[in-house]
XYZ file of C-alpha atoms in Angstrom:
593
model
C 63.632 61.565 97.593
C 65.258 58.569 99.295
C 68.287 58.960 97.059
C 68.633 62.594 98.041
C 68.387 61.903 101.789
C 70.745 58.894 101.670
C 73.984 60.975 101.860
C 72.647 62.909 104.846
C 71.735 59.638 106.520
C 75.242 58.287 105.970
C 76.773 61.467 107.420
C 74.619 61.358 110.529
C 75.450 57.708 111.090
C 79.161 58.266 110.565
C 79.343 61.188 112.974
C 77.222 59.492 115.574
C 79.330 56.301 115.351
C 82.582 58.236 115.730
C 81.326 60.155 118.748
C 80.111 56.894 120.353
C 83.254 54.942 119.607
C 85.875 57.610 120.367
C 85.253 59.282 123.729
C 87.903 61.923 123.051
C 86.508 63.183 119.754
C 83.848 65.454 121.194
C 86.454 67.217 123.321
C 88.725 67.698 120.305
C 85.851 69.247 118.333
C 84.927 71.408 121.342
C 88.544 72.613 121.572
C 88.495 73.503 117.884
C 85.232 75.439 118.376
C 86.444 77.337 121.459
C 89.685 78.382 119.863
C 88.098 79.223 116.541
C 85.232 81.204 118.160
C 87.312 82.962 120.778
C 86.664 86.716 120.411
C 85.171 86.097 116.960
C 83.600 89.579 116.956
C 87.003 91.348 116.863
C 87.020 94.581 114.805
C 83.242 94.445 114.213
C 81.426 96.462 112.961
C 84.529 96.918 110.842
C 85.921 93.989 108.837
C 88.741 91.531 109.429
C 89.810 91.630 105.779
C 88.822 93.407 102.611
C 87.689 90.043 101.231
C 85.264 89.687 104.144
C 83.773 93.096 103.379
C 83.475 92.340 99.626
C 81.812 88.998 100.173
C 79.319 90.545 102.648
C 78.488 93.418 100.333
C 77.619 91.188 97.390
C 74.340 89.802 98.843
C 73.483 93.072 100.571
C 73.714 94.963 97.285
C 71.508 92.302 95.622
C 68.939 92.818 98.342
C 69.138 96.629 98.171
C 68.818 96.811 94.405
C 65.943 94.348 94.413
C 64.015 96.156 97.130
C 64.470 99.480 95.361
C 62.768 98.056 92.234
C 61.321 94.592 92.877
C 61.839 92.579 89.705
C 63.847 89.705 88.358
C 65.876 92.202 86.303
C 66.808 94.117 89.500
C 67.881 90.925 91.190
C 70.069 90.032 88.262
C 71.582 93.530 88.196
C 72.225 93.344 91.952
C 74.021 90.045 91.581
C 76.125 91.362 88.713
C 77.259 94.323 90.805
C 79.876 92.298 92.745
C 83.451 93.384 92.001
C 83.978 89.903 90.540
C 81.738 86.843 90.582
C 82.936 85.215 93.793
C 80.804 82.135 93.577
C 79.309 80.234 96.443
C 80.123 82.823 99.123
C 77.179 84.768 97.715
C 74.822 82.008 98.913
C 76.538 81.425 102.200
C 76.792 85.099 103.182
C 73.302 85.595 101.868
C 72.121 83.317 104.715
C 73.760 85.706 107.184
C 71.927 88.637 105.586
C 68.505 87.016 105.719
C 67.965 87.565 109.486
C 68.673 91.281 108.986
C 66.123 91.419 106.142
C 63.610 89.679 108.376
C 64.181 92.039 111.351
C 64.121 95.073 109.057
C 60.826 93.924 107.510
C 59.144 93.276 110.870
C 60.286 96.599 112.319
C 59.612 98.654 109.234
C 63.277 99.435 108.555
C 63.756 98.045 105.053
C 64.932 101.478 104.036
C 68.308 100.606 105.582
C 69.048 98.772 102.400
C 68.736 101.963 100.367
C 72.429 102.583 101.039
C 73.208 99.431 99.089
C 71.703 100.469 95.767
C 74.950 100.531 93.779
C 76.982 101.960 96.654
C 79.878 104.291 96.159
C 83.079 102.237 96.543
C 85.180 105.176 97.772
C 87.199 104.541 100.928
C 85.974 100.959 101.160
C 82.295 101.778 100.578
C 82.490 104.022 103.691
C 79.246 105.893 102.922
C 77.121 102.776 102.982
C 78.936 101.356 106.007
C 78.529 104.626 107.982
C 74.897 105.151 106.966
C 73.815 101.602 107.954
C 72.880 101.015 111.592
C 75.678 99.389 113.573
C 73.478 96.474 114.670
C 73.178 95.399 111.033
C 76.946 94.952 110.661
C 77.236 93.281 114.053
C 74.618 90.668 113.108
C 75.872 89.942 109.656
C 79.590 89.865 110.571
C 78.928 87.701 113.649
C 76.907 85.158 111.658
C 79.443 85.066 108.838
C 82.262 84.387 111.242
C 80.320 81.806 113.185
C 79.606 80.048 109.846
C 83.350 79.997 109.317
C 83.994 78.620 112.748
C 81.582 75.779 112.078
C 83.321 74.987 108.821
C 86.641 75.011 110.728
C 85.271 72.477 113.203
C 84.106 70.428 110.231
C 87.636 70.564 108.752
C 89.043 69.304 112.036
C 86.523 66.434 111.980
C 87.295 65.551 108.377
C 91.030 65.600 109.082
C 90.290 63.182 111.920
C 88.341 60.938 109.534
C 91.069 60.998 106.879
C 93.872 59.935 109.257
C 91.543 57.450 110.904
C 90.665 55.905 107.516
C 94.317 55.580 106.604
C 95.506 54.212 109.963
C 93.423 54.309 113.169
C 91.642 56.594 115.619
C 94.822 57.422 117.496
C 96.304 58.855 114.307
C 93.020 60.667 113.655
C 93.114 62.315 117.039
C 96.678 63.459 116.591
C 95.943 64.936 113.176
C 92.856 66.731 114.501
C 94.606 68.322 117.475
C 97.648 69.322 115.421
C 95.427 71.068 112.847
C 93.615 72.827 115.724
C 97.022 74.005 117.004
C 97.986 75.369 113.551
C 97.927 79.131 114.096
C 97.311 79.920 110.396
C 94.251 77.683 110.559
C 92.912 79.597 113.590
C 93.423 83.000 112.044
C 91.369 82.039 109.004
C 88.687 80.773 111.383
C 88.506 84.352 112.760
C 87.438 85.950 109.496
C 84.678 85.585 106.989
C 85.594 84.366 103.507
C 85.737 81.459 101.138
C 88.931 79.849 102.312
C 87.521 77.692 105.118
C 84.363 76.531 103.275
C 86.503 75.609 100.289
C 88.923 73.657 102.488
C 86.018 71.786 104.058
C 84.784 70.549 100.672
C 88.317 69.719 99.496
C 88.763 67.547 102.587
C 85.365 65.950 102.086
C 86.315 65.098 98.544
C 89.632 63.598 99.705
C 87.866 61.563 102.433
C 85.379 60.170 99.874
C 88.132 59.382 97.426
C 90.072 57.425 100.038
C 86.982 55.276 100.327
C 86.630 54.970 96.612
C 90.260 53.830 96.259
C 89.570 51.197 98.918
C 86.245 49.741 97.704
C 85.503 51.338 94.296
C 81.874 52.339 95.094
C 80.334 54.721 92.556
C 78.597 56.978 95.042
C 81.916 57.906 96.725
C 83.311 58.953 93.358
C 80.214 60.982 92.533
C 80.173 62.496 95.997
C 83.832 63.520 95.647
C 83.114 65.097 92.234
C 80.286 67.147 93.690
C 82.291 68.140 96.791
C 85.244 69.122 94.570
C 82.894 71.228 92.472
C 81.566 73.040 95.517
C 85.147 73.709 96.700
C 86.024 75.230 93.340
C 82.802 77.236 93.341
C 83.951 78.727 96.683
C 87.574 79.326 95.659
C 89.173 78.697 92.316
C 92.501 77.761 93.876
C 90.766 74.547 95.032
C 91.257 73.364 91.468
C 93.979 70.861 92.507
C 91.122 68.720 93.744
C 90.608 67.777 90.081
C 94.035 66.196 89.951
C 93.294 64.385 93.194
C 90.103 62.903 91.693
C 91.974 61.725 88.584
C 94.742 60.201 90.790
C 92.174 58.420 92.941
C 90.572 56.929 89.838
C 93.991 55.589 88.743
C 94.925 54.372 92.210
C 91.690 52.394 92.381
C 92.920 50.332 89.450
C 96.015 49.551 91.478
C 93.911 48.278 94.401
C 91.245 46.420 92.370
C 91.420 42.717 91.561
C 90.831 43.495 87.864
C 92.630 46.712 86.983
C 91.197 46.783 83.438
C 87.580 46.841 84.584
C 88.481 49.470 87.231
C 89.939 51.744 84.513
C 87.251 51.132 81.946
C 84.290 52.935 83.559
C 83.325 55.610 81.004
C 79.852 56.141 82.379
C 81.098 56.841 85.945
C 83.891 59.162 84.659
C 81.604 61.208 82.432
C 78.877 61.392 85.088
C 81.402 62.498 87.728
C 82.794 65.184 85.422
C 79.318 66.452 84.654
C 78.367 66.467 88.347
C 81.500 68.395 89.144
C 81.186 70.960 86.333
C 77.450 71.396 86.974
C 78.095 72.117 90.676
C 80.781 74.714 89.787
C 78.449 76.461 87.346
C 75.524 76.515 89.773
C 77.857 77.782 92.489
C 78.451 80.962 90.569
C 75.247 83.099 90.794
C 76.538 85.331 88.033
C 75.936 82.438 85.600
C 72.245 82.491 86.467
C 72.152 86.298 86.338
C 74.439 87.186 83.462
C 75.304 84.069 81.555
C 78.654 82.377 81.071
C 80.861 85.342 79.973
C 81.634 86.647 83.490
C 82.131 83.084 84.690
C 84.676 82.193 82.015
C 86.433 85.546 82.410
C 86.781 84.873 86.162
C 87.697 81.199 85.701
C 90.302 81.599 83.022
C 91.543 85.140 82.691
C 91.384 85.993 86.406
C 93.105 82.784 87.458
C 95.916 83.196 84.885
C 96.634 86.800 85.865
C 96.978 85.957 89.570
C 100.249 84.106 89.050
C 102.075 87.306 87.979
C 100.090 89.662 90.144
C 102.585 91.195 92.591
C 101.031 91.868 96.025
C 104.360 91.704 97.870
C 108.038 92.331 97.249
C 109.970 90.285 94.720
C 111.689 87.395 96.401
C 112.551 83.733 95.703
C 109.477 81.588 95.932
C 111.054 79.441 98.672
C 111.098 82.574 100.806
C 107.381 83.000 100.415
C 106.809 79.373 101.286
C 108.943 79.587 104.411
C 107.424 82.908 105.427
C 103.919 81.432 105.194
C 104.698 78.108 106.848
C 106.818 79.625 109.661
C 103.995 82.027 110.486
C 101.107 79.586 109.954
C 102.563 76.620 111.824
C 105.420 77.735 114.107
C 109.020 76.565 113.644
C 108.677 73.292 115.556
C 105.478 72.254 113.773
C 106.960 73.178 110.396
C 109.937 71.000 111.201
C 107.529 68.186 112.124
C 105.665 68.757 108.825
C 108.853 68.393 106.801
C 109.642 65.176 108.657
C 106.069 63.995 108.089
C 106.415 64.507 104.328
C 109.711 62.578 104.216
C 108.158 59.772 106.295
C 105.100 59.745 104.016
C 107.259 59.347 100.886
C 109.101 56.492 102.572
C 105.793 54.919 103.666
C 104.567 54.797 100.059
C 107.375 52.431 99.325
C 107.472 50.616 102.666
C 103.808 50.142 103.604
C 101.896 48.453 100.747
C 98.694 48.389 102.779
C 98.574 52.187 103.188
C 100.676 53.262 100.195
C 97.724 54.266 97.957
C 96.051 56.408 100.626
C 99.277 58.143 101.675
C 100.174 58.659 97.977
C 96.864 60.396 97.454
C 97.499 62.743 100.412
C 101.062 63.494 99.107
C 99.737 64.088 95.574
C 97.154 66.556 96.874
C 99.868 68.302 98.879
C 102.307 68.358 95.917
C 99.653 69.734 93.533
C 99.004 72.728 95.847
C 102.690 73.389 96.230
C 103.188 73.212 92.460
C 100.298 75.651 91.962
C 101.680 78.269 94.304
C 105.262 77.817 93.168
C 104.163 79.451 89.898
C 103.006 82.660 91.615
C 104.903 85.851 92.290
C 103.893 85.726 95.995
C 101.153 84.432 98.248
C 99.793 84.562 101.815
C 99.142 82.210 104.694
C 95.516 81.809 103.680
C 96.589 80.470 100.297
C 98.567 77.727 102.023
C 95.607 76.775 104.218
C 94.564 73.695 102.156
C 98.031 72.186 102.778
C 97.800 72.448 106.566
C 95.436 69.447 107.216
C 97.304 67.401 104.633
C 100.561 68.054 106.429
C 99.017 67.333 109.813
C 97.779 63.966 108.543
C 101.304 63.084 107.490
C 102.765 64.265 110.818
C 100.126 62.235 112.723
C 100.904 59.105 110.711
C 104.622 59.578 111.424
C 104.116 60.108 115.133
C 101.718 57.213 115.374
C 104.271 54.895 113.800
C 107.033 56.142 116.136
C 104.803 55.635 119.129
C 104.326 52.014 118.136
C 107.913 51.186 117.087
C 110.014 53.458 119.368
C 107.678 54.600 122.185
C 110.212 56.781 124.006
C 111.192 58.736 120.922
C 107.615 58.915 119.665
C 106.302 60.137 123.046
C 108.979 62.765 123.417
C 108.434 64.123 119.864
C 104.626 64.026 120.181
C 104.667 65.913 123.519
C 107.204 68.432 122.150
C 105.078 69.215 119.039
C 101.806 69.422 121.009
C 103.268 71.726 123.656
C 105.089 74.079 121.308
C 102.396 74.326 118.683
C 99.660 74.532 121.325
C 101.445 77.347 123.083
C 102.087 79.213 119.842
C 98.444 78.858 118.728
C 96.814 79.613 122.065
C 99.061 82.638 122.644
C 98.089 83.991 119.232
C 94.422 83.260 119.874
C 94.319 85.073 123.245
C 95.798 88.066 121.401
C 92.422 88.672 119.751
C 91.099 89.963 123.023
C 93.380 93.015 122.949
C 93.975 94.027 119.362
C 95.213 97.547 118.737
C 92.428 98.730 116.418
C 89.751 97.498 118.828
C 91.463 99.393 121.634
C 91.768 102.510 119.494
C 88.042 102.464 118.707
C 87.311 102.032 122.434
C 89.532 105.098 123.105
C 87.589 107.197 120.572
C 84.351 106.078 122.175
C 85.531 107.272 125.545
C 87.416 110.465 124.594
C 85.953 111.897 121.365
C 82.862 114.060 121.094
C 80.037 113.174 118.712
C 80.825 116.161 116.483
C 84.573 115.361 116.199
C 86.205 114.284 112.959
C 89.272 112.047 112.456
C 91.545 112.455 109.451
C 92.747 109.228 107.816
C 95.273 108.613 105.085
C 94.550 105.022 104.128
C 92.698 104.107 100.920
C 90.290 101.675 102.614
C 88.096 101.744 105.689
C 89.256 98.258 106.661
C 92.817 99.525 107.185
C 91.786 101.834 109.971
C 90.436 102.026 113.524
C 87.226 103.909 112.809
C 84.218 104.108 115.200
C 81.048 103.547 113.268
C 79.481 106.788 114.641
C 82.427 109.062 113.863
C 82.833 111.320 110.888
C 86.004 110.798 108.938
C 88.073 112.911 106.561
C 89.753 110.660 103.995
C 91.780 111.469 100.877
C 88.671 111.609 98.679
C 86.483 113.692 100.969
C 85.369 116.891 99.259
C 86.739 119.918 101.125
C 83.253 121.422 101.236
C 81.995 118.450 103.201
C 84.496 118.408 106.071
C 86.615 120.576 108.340
C 90.047 121.735 107.209
C 91.723 120.995 110.556
C 89.995 118.053 112.301
C 90.541 117.418 116.003
C 92.171 114.021 115.416
C 94.592 112.454 112.991
C 95.111 108.679 112.873
C 98.240 107.014 111.605
C 98.541 103.255 111.110
C 101.250 100.729 110.295
C 100.827 101.195 106.576
C 101.219 104.988 106.936
C 104.560 104.434 108.746
C 105.842 102.483 105.753
C 106.484 105.830 104.110
C 109.282 106.251 106.615
C 110.978 103.017 105.472
C 113.467 103.369 102.647
C 113.257 101.033 99.711
C 109.796 99.625 100.299
C 108.266 97.841 97.342
C 105.071 99.856 97.445
C 104.912 103.062 99.556
C 107.471 105.636 98.542
C 107.474 109.423 98.346
C 109.645 112.107 99.858
C 106.812 114.521 100.487
C 104.741 111.882 102.274
C 107.790 110.730 104.224
C 108.492 114.254 105.505
C 104.847 114.815 106.391
C 104.552 111.539 108.381
C 107.861 112.222 110.128
C 106.689 115.680 111.209
C 103.531 114.203 112.672
C 105.237 111.481 114.684
C 107.878 114.037 115.843
C 105.026 116.306 117.062
C 106.643 119.192 115.246
C 103.431 120.715 113.891
C 99.963 121.501 115.152
C 99.265 117.967 116.418
C 100.562 115.964 119.381
C 100.403 112.217 120.150
C 97.561 111.591 122.542
C 97.165 107.743 122.350
C 99.013 104.756 120.987
C 98.016 101.149 120.539
C 100.091 98.156 119.613
C 103.872 97.708 119.530
C 105.553 100.840 118.288
C 108.191 100.149 115.556
C 111.691 101.378 116.378
C 111.705 105.140 115.672
C 108.264 104.559 114.034
C 109.948 102.702 111.137
C 108.408 99.220 110.467
C 110.811 96.353 110.466
C 109.982 93.654 107.951
C 111.852 90.593 106.884
C 114.162 91.401 104.014
C 113.046 89.616 100.810
C 115.148 86.486 100.312
C 116.733 86.648 103.790
C 116.261 83.364 105.708
C 117.388 84.523 109.133
C 114.884 87.380 109.108
C 112.126 84.795 108.862
C 113.009 83.028 112.146
C 110.923 85.346 114.322
C 107.862 84.545 112.205
C 107.903 80.998 113.531
C 108.366 82.070 117.185
C 105.902 84.937 117.577
C 102.358 84.284 116.289
C 101.421 87.903 115.660
C 103.691 89.142 112.849
C 103.292 91.602 109.966
C 101.509 90.476 106.829
C 101.231 91.676 103.267
C 98.288 92.673 101.075
C 94.943 90.915 101.714
C 96.042 88.780 104.639
C 94.276 89.317 107.988
C 96.281 92.011 109.758
C 97.535 90.940 113.181
C 98.971 92.965 116.112
C 101.985 94.602 114.370
C 99.944 95.620 111.303
C 97.216 97.088 113.570
C 99.579 99.567 115.221
C 97.538 102.796 115.630
C 98.725 106.288 116.589
C 96.205 108.953 117.416
C 97.168 112.620 117.365
C 95.105 115.512 118.689
C 95.194 119.073 117.481
C 97.023 121.447 119.847
C 94.780 123.851 121.705
C 94.959 127.372 120.277
C 96.686 126.179 117.052
C 95.659 128.286 114.063
C 93.981 126.585 111.126
C 94.870 127.181 107.530
C 91.618 126.700 105.529
C 93.701 125.553 102.529
C 95.509 122.831 104.502
C 96.070 119.667 102.478
C 97.683 116.396 103.470
C 99.977 115.034 100.694
C 97.997 111.895 100.003
């Protein structure tokens, strides 16, 4: 029991010591919490991303199936239902579902989980979402996102610890505030998912490994192995942590007095590998419910297929890197990050005292870059693990400049803090007035309870849909809805049909239909509009492979995104059309979607 409580005791002592010795730290963590939690309820009861919805549904389905037929077999079947075994998010999001189960049990409303007995996935599981009381979604989504905010604050603290361990507290503070001012980091803090928890455990592993390289203590190596296993259990793309653990083992030999004895530690290596693998296996509930087959399928086949899975236009991989970093960091901070990497490489050769630690950070960064360079495309959230690593390198560079050339160091530090802070805070404030939230508010104020809105998207999460409102989507049976609803809603993705040469949405019939709607040439007229209207309703996106088109992405925080990335202001553009009074209705009317 004492062995189990020892790590928690060390953590408490470390945090308490840092807060006592660094009077600025608590304000940095408070800043991270405030920016991460600002307007955290945006879009709820709808979801910030499809991933957020999927991860929330997994434990709710397990609860629903188990309550419908209480048995171990039902629990196993409910766990197996998930679209793929997404690991440790099942446990984390399950904690957010537990209060709802408790409230429902006390108030006699456990039947609300009937909707989650193998729910119909049509239109983003709309039937289950619509049938479930709104308060359920508000509670679960709020808790899930607050969990994510707490992990984000933890990431800021660990970034502080890493830079402090390498250099000093001044460097730690700089790294922490620069990470907090990384807009891509803040956007991920505003959604539920596995990215932020996985990052937390990657950083924890790196921090422990820095200590292992320094003093060679077994418990740090074991702790890093477990933390790395938890990170991979949350997100498979945390796998580079394995290379970091191996590198730390080798770097320890460089620092040790006797490099042979440092390298020849078979018991520690085997135990660490078993701890890590065991943690990964236990982190996937499908292993406990369905054995190893789904686990290995996800781990090997799913990971291999992602590299060639096109979720964006074909473009040089450098374009995707710049697109992600410009958007996630801002142009000035990206420039600082590049300088930080160059300075870090130089420091490995020039600063023997810190070279092993900096080399470990660079290796972690390089491994992630190498991983994503093999993909067809990726998003800002995939690059998230590299943000704190880059900020550590930037902080070390600025810290050195402040000591050796104070005027240059001060000017550069102030410039990066002001520009990145303005960029991040401006983006953060934008959550208070997002187009889809405003569109839902408009429906609440102007639509009647028996009205229907027609939608053309394939998923609920792509739309501004009030929870109470009936919708007509492309899979709705004609016998179950009205032929000519009062409202039609168009979004950014619908307008992509108007853009020639898109990689995904093409079709002359759909293009003519959307153009007729926005031109108000039929039976519907525009009654409300939210978000910045694209020129002539045609979305403008950066041309694949064009560098100049990417420049605005590093100047304006809210820019368009692809695929499963959280959609910001441009992607949330919403146009609401209302049926003209007196317009005749063709009972055989069909939208071409």
